[in-house]
PDB file of N, CA and C in Angstrom:
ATOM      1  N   UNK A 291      56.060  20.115 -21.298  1.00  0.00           N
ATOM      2  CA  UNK A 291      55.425  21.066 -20.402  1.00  0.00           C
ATOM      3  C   UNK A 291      54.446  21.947 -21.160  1.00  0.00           C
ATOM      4  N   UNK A 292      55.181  22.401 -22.439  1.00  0.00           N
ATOM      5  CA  UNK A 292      53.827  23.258 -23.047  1.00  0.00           C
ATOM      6  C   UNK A 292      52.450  22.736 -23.348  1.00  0.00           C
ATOM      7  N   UNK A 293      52.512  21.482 -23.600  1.00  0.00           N
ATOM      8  CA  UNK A 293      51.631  20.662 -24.054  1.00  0.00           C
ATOM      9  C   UNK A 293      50.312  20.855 -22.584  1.00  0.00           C
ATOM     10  N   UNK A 294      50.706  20.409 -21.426  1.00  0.00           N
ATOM     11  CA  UNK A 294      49.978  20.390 -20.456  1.00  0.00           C
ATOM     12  C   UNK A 294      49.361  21.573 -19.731  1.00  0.00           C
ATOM     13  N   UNK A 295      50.416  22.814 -20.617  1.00  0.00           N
ATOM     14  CA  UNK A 295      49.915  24.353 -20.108  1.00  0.00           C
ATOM     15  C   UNK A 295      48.749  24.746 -20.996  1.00  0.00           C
ATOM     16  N   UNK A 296      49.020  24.335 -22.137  1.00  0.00           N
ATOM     17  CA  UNK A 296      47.763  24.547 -23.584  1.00  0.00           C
ATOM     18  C   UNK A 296      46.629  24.081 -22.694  1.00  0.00           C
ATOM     19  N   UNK A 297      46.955  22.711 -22.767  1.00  0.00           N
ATOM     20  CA  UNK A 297      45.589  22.032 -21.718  1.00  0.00           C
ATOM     21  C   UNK A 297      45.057  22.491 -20.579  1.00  0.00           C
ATOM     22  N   UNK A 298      45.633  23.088 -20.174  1.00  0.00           N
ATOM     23  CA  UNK A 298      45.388  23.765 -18.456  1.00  0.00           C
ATOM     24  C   UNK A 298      44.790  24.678 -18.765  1.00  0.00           C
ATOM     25  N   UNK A 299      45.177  25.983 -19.666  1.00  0.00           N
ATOM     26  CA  UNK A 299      44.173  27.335 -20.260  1.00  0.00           C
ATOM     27  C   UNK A 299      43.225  26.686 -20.716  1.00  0.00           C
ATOM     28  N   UNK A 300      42.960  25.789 -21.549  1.00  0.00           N
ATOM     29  CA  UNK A 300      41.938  25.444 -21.941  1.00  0.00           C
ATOM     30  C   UNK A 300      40.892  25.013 -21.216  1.00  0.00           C
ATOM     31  N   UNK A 301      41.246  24.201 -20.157  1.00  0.00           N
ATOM     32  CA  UNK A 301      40.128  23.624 -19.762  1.00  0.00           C
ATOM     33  C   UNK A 301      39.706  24.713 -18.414  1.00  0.00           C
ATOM     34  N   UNK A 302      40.481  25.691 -18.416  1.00  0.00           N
ATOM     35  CA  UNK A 302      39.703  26.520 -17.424  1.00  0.00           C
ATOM     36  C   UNK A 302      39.028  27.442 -18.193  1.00  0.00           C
ATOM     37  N   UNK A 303      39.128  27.946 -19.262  1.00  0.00           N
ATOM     38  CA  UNK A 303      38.144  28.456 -19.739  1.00  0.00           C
ATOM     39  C   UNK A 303      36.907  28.004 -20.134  1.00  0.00           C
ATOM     40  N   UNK A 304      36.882  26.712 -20.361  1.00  0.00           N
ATOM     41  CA  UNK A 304      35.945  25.690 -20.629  1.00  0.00           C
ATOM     42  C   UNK A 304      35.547  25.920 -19.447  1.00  0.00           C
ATOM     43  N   UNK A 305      35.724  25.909 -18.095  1.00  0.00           N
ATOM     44  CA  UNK A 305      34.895  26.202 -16.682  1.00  0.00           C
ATOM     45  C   UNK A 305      34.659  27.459 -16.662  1.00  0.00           C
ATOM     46  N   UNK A 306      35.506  28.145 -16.646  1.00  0.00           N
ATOM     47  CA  UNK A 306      34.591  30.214 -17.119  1.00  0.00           C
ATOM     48  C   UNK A 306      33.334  29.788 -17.482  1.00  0.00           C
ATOM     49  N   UNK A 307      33.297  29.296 -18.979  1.00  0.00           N
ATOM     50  CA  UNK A 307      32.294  29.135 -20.164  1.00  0.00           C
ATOM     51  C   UNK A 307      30.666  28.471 -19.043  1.00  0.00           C
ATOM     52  N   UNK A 308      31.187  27.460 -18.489  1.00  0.00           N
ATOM     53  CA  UNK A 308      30.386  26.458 -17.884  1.00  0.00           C
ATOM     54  C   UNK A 308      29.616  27.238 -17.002  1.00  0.00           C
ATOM     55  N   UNK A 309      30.464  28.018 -16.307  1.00  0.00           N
ATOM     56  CA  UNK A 309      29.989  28.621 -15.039  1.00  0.00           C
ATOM     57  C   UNK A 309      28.739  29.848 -15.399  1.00  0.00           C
ATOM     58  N   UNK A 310      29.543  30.476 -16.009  1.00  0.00           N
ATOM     59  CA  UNK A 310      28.492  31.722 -16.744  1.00  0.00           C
ATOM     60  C   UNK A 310      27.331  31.225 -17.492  1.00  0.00           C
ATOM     61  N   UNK A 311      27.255  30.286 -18.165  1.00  0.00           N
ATOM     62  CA  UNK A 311      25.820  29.676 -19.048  1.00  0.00           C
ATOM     63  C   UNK A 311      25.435  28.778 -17.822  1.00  0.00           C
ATOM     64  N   UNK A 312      25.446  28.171 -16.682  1.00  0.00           N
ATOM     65  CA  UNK A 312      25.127  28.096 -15.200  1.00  0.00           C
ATOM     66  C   UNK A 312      24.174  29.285 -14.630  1.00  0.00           C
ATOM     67  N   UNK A 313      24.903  30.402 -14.554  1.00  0.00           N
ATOM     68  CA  UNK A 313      24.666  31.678 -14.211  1.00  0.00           C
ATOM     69  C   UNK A 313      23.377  32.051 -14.814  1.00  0.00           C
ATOM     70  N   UNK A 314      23.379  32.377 -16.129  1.00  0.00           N
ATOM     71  CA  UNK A 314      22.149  32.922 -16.422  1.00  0.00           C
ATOM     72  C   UNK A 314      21.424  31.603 -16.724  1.00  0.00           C
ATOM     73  N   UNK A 315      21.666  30.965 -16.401  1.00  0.00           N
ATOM     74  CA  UNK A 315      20.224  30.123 -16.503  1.00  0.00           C
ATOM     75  C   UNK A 315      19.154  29.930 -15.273  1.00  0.00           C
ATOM     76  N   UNK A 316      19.984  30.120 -14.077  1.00  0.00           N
ATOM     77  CA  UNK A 316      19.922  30.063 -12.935  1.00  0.00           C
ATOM     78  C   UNK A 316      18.245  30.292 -12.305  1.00  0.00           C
ATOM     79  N   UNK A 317      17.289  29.583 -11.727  1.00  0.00           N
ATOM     80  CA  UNK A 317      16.666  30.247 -11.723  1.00  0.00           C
ATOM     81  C   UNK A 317      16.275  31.209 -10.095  1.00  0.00           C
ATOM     82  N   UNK A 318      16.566  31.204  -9.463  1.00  0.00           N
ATOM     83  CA  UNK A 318      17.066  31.370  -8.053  1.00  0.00           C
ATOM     84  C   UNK A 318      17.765  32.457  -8.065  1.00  0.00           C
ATOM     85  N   UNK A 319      18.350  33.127  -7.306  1.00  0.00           N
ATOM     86  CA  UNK A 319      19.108  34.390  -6.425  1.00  0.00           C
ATOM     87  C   UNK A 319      19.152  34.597  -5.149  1.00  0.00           C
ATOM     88  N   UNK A 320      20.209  34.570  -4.925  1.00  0.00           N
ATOM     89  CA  UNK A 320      20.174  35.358  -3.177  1.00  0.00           C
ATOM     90  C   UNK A 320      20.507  36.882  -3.401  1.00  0.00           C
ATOM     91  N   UNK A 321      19.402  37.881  -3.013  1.00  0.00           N
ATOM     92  CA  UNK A 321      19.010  38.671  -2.933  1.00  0.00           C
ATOM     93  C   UNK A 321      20.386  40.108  -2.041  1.00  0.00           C
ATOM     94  N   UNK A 322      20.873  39.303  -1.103  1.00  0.00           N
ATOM     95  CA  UNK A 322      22.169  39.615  -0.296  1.00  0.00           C
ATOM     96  C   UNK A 322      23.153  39.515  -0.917  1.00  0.00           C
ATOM     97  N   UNK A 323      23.794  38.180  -1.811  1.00  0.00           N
ATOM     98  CA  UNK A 323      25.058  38.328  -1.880  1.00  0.00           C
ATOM     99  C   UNK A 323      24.987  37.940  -3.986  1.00  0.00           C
ATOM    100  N   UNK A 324      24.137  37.939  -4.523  1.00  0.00           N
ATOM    101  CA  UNK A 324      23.839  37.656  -5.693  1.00  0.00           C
ATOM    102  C   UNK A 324      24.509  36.319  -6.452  1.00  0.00           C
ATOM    103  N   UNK A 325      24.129  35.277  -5.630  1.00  0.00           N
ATOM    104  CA  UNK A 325      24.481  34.176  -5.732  1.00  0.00           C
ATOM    105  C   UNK A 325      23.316  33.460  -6.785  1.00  0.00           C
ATOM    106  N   UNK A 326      23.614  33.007  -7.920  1.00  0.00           N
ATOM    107  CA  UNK A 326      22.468  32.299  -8.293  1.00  0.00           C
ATOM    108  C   UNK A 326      22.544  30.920  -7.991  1.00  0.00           C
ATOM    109  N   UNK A 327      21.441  30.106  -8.138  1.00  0.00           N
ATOM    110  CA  UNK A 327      20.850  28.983  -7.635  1.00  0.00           C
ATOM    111  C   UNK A 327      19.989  28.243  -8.646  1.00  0.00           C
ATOM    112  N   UNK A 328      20.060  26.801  -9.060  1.00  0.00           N
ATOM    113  CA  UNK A 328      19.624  26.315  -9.556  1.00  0.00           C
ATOM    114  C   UNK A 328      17.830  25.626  -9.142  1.00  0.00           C
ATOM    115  N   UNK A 329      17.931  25.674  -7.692  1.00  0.00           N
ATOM    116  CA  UNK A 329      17.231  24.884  -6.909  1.00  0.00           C
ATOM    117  C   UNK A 329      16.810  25.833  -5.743  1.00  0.00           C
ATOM    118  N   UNK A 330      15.672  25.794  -5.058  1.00  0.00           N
ATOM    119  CA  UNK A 330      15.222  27.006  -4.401  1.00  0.00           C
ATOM    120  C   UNK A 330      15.938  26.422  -3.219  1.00  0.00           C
ATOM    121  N   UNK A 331      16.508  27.312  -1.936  1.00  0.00           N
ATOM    122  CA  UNK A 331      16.538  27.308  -0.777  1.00  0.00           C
ATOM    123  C   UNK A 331      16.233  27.915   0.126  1.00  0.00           C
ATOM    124  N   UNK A 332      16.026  27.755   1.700  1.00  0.00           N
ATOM    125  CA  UNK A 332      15.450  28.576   2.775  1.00  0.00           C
ATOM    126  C   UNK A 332      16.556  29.278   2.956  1.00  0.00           C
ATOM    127  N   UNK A 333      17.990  29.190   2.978  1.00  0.00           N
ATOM    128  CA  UNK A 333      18.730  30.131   3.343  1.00  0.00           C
ATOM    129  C   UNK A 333      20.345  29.934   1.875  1.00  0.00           C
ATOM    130  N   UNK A 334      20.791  31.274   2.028  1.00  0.00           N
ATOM    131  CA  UNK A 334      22.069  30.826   0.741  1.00  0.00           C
ATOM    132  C   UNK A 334      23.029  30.036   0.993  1.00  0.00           C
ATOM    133  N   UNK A 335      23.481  28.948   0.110  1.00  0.00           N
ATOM    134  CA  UNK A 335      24.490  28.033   0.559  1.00  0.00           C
ATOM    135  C   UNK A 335      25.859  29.162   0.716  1.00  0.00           C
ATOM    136  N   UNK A 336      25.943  30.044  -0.047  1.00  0.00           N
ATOM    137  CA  UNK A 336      27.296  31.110   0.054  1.00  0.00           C
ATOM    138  C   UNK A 336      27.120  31.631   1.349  1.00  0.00           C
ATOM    139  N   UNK A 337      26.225  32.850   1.486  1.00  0.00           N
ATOM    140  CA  UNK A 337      25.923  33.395   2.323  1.00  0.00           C
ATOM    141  C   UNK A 337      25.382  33.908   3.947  1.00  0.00           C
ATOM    142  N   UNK A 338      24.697  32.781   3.910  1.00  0.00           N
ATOM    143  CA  UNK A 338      23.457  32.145   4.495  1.00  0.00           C
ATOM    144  C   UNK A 338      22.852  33.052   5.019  1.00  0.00           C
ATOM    145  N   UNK A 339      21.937  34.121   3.830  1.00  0.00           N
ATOM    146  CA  UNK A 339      21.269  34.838   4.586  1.00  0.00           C
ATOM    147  C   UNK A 339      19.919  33.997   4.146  1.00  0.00           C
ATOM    148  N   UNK A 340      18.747  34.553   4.494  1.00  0.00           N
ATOM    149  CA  UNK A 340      17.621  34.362   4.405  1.00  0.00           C
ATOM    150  C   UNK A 340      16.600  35.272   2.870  1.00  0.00           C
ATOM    151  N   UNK A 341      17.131  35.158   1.750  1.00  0.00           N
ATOM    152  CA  UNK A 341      17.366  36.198   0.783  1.00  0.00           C
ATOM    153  C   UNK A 341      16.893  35.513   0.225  1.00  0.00           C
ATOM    154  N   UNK A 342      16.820  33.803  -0.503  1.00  0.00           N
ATOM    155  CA  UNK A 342      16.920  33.587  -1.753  1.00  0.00           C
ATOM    156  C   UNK A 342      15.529  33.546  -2.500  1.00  0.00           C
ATOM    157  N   UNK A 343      15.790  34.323  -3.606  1.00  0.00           N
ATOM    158  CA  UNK A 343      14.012  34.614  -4.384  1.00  0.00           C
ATOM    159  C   UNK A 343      14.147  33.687  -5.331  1.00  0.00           C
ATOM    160  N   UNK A 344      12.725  33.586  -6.208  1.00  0.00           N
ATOM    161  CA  UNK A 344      13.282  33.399  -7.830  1.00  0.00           C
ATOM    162  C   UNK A 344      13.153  34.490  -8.846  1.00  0.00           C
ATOM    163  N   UNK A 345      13.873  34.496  -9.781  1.00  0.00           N
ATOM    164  CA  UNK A 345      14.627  35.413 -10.545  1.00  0.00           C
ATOM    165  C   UNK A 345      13.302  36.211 -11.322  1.00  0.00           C
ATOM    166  N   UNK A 346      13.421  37.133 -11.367  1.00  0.00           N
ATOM    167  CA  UNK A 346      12.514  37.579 -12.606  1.00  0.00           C
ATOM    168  C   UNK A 346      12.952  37.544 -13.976  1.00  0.00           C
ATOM    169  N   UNK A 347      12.380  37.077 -14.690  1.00  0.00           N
ATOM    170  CA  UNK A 347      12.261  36.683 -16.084  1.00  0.00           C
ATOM    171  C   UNK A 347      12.386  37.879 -17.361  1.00  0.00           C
ATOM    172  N   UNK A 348      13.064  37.875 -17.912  1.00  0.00           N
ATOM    173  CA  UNK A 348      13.239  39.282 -19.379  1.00  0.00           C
ATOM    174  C   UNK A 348      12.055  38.789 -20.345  1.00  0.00           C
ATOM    175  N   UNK A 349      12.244  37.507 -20.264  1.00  0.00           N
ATOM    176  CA  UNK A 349      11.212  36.653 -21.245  1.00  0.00           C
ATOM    177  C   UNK A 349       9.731  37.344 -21.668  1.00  0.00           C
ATOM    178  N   UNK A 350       9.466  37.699 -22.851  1.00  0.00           N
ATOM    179  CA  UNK A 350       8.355  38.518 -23.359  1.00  0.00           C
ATOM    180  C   UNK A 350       7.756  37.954 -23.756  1.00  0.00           C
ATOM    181  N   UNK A 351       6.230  37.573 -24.156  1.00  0.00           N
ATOM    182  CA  UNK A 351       5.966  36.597 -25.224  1.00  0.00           C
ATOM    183  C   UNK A 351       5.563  37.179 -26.615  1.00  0.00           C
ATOM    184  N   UNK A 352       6.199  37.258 -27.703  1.00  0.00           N
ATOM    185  CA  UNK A 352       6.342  37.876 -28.445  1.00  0.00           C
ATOM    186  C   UNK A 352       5.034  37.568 -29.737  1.00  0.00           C
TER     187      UNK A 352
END
C-alpha cells in the first residue's frame, strides 16, 4: 500500500506542476472568471461569459 500512496502524491504533484506552467503560459484569459486559455474563444469554456481577451505580455525587449 505505501508503495502506491508514494506514487499517488507524486503524480499529483506532477499535475499541480503541469497545470501551473499551463497557466502562465497561457495565452488567453477570461476576463470574468480568470480562466486561462491556450486557444482564443468567443465565449469561456468554464464560464461562458463573453470575456475572453489575450493576455498582456510582461515581456520587455531588453
Amino acid at each position: 500500500m505505501g508503495l502506491f500512496s508514494e506514487l499517488g502524491r507524486s503524480v499529483e504533484q506532477f499535475k499541480r506542476t503541469v497545470e501551473s506552467t499551463a497557466a502562465e503560459t497561457a495565452e488567453f484569459e477570461c476576463r470574468a472568471c480568470g480562466t486561462r486559455l491556450h486557444t482564443d474563444h468567443e465565449t469561456c469554456p468554464e464560464c461562458g461569459a463573453d470575456a475572453v481577451r489575450e493576455r498582456a505580455t510582461d515581456d520587455a525587449d531588453d
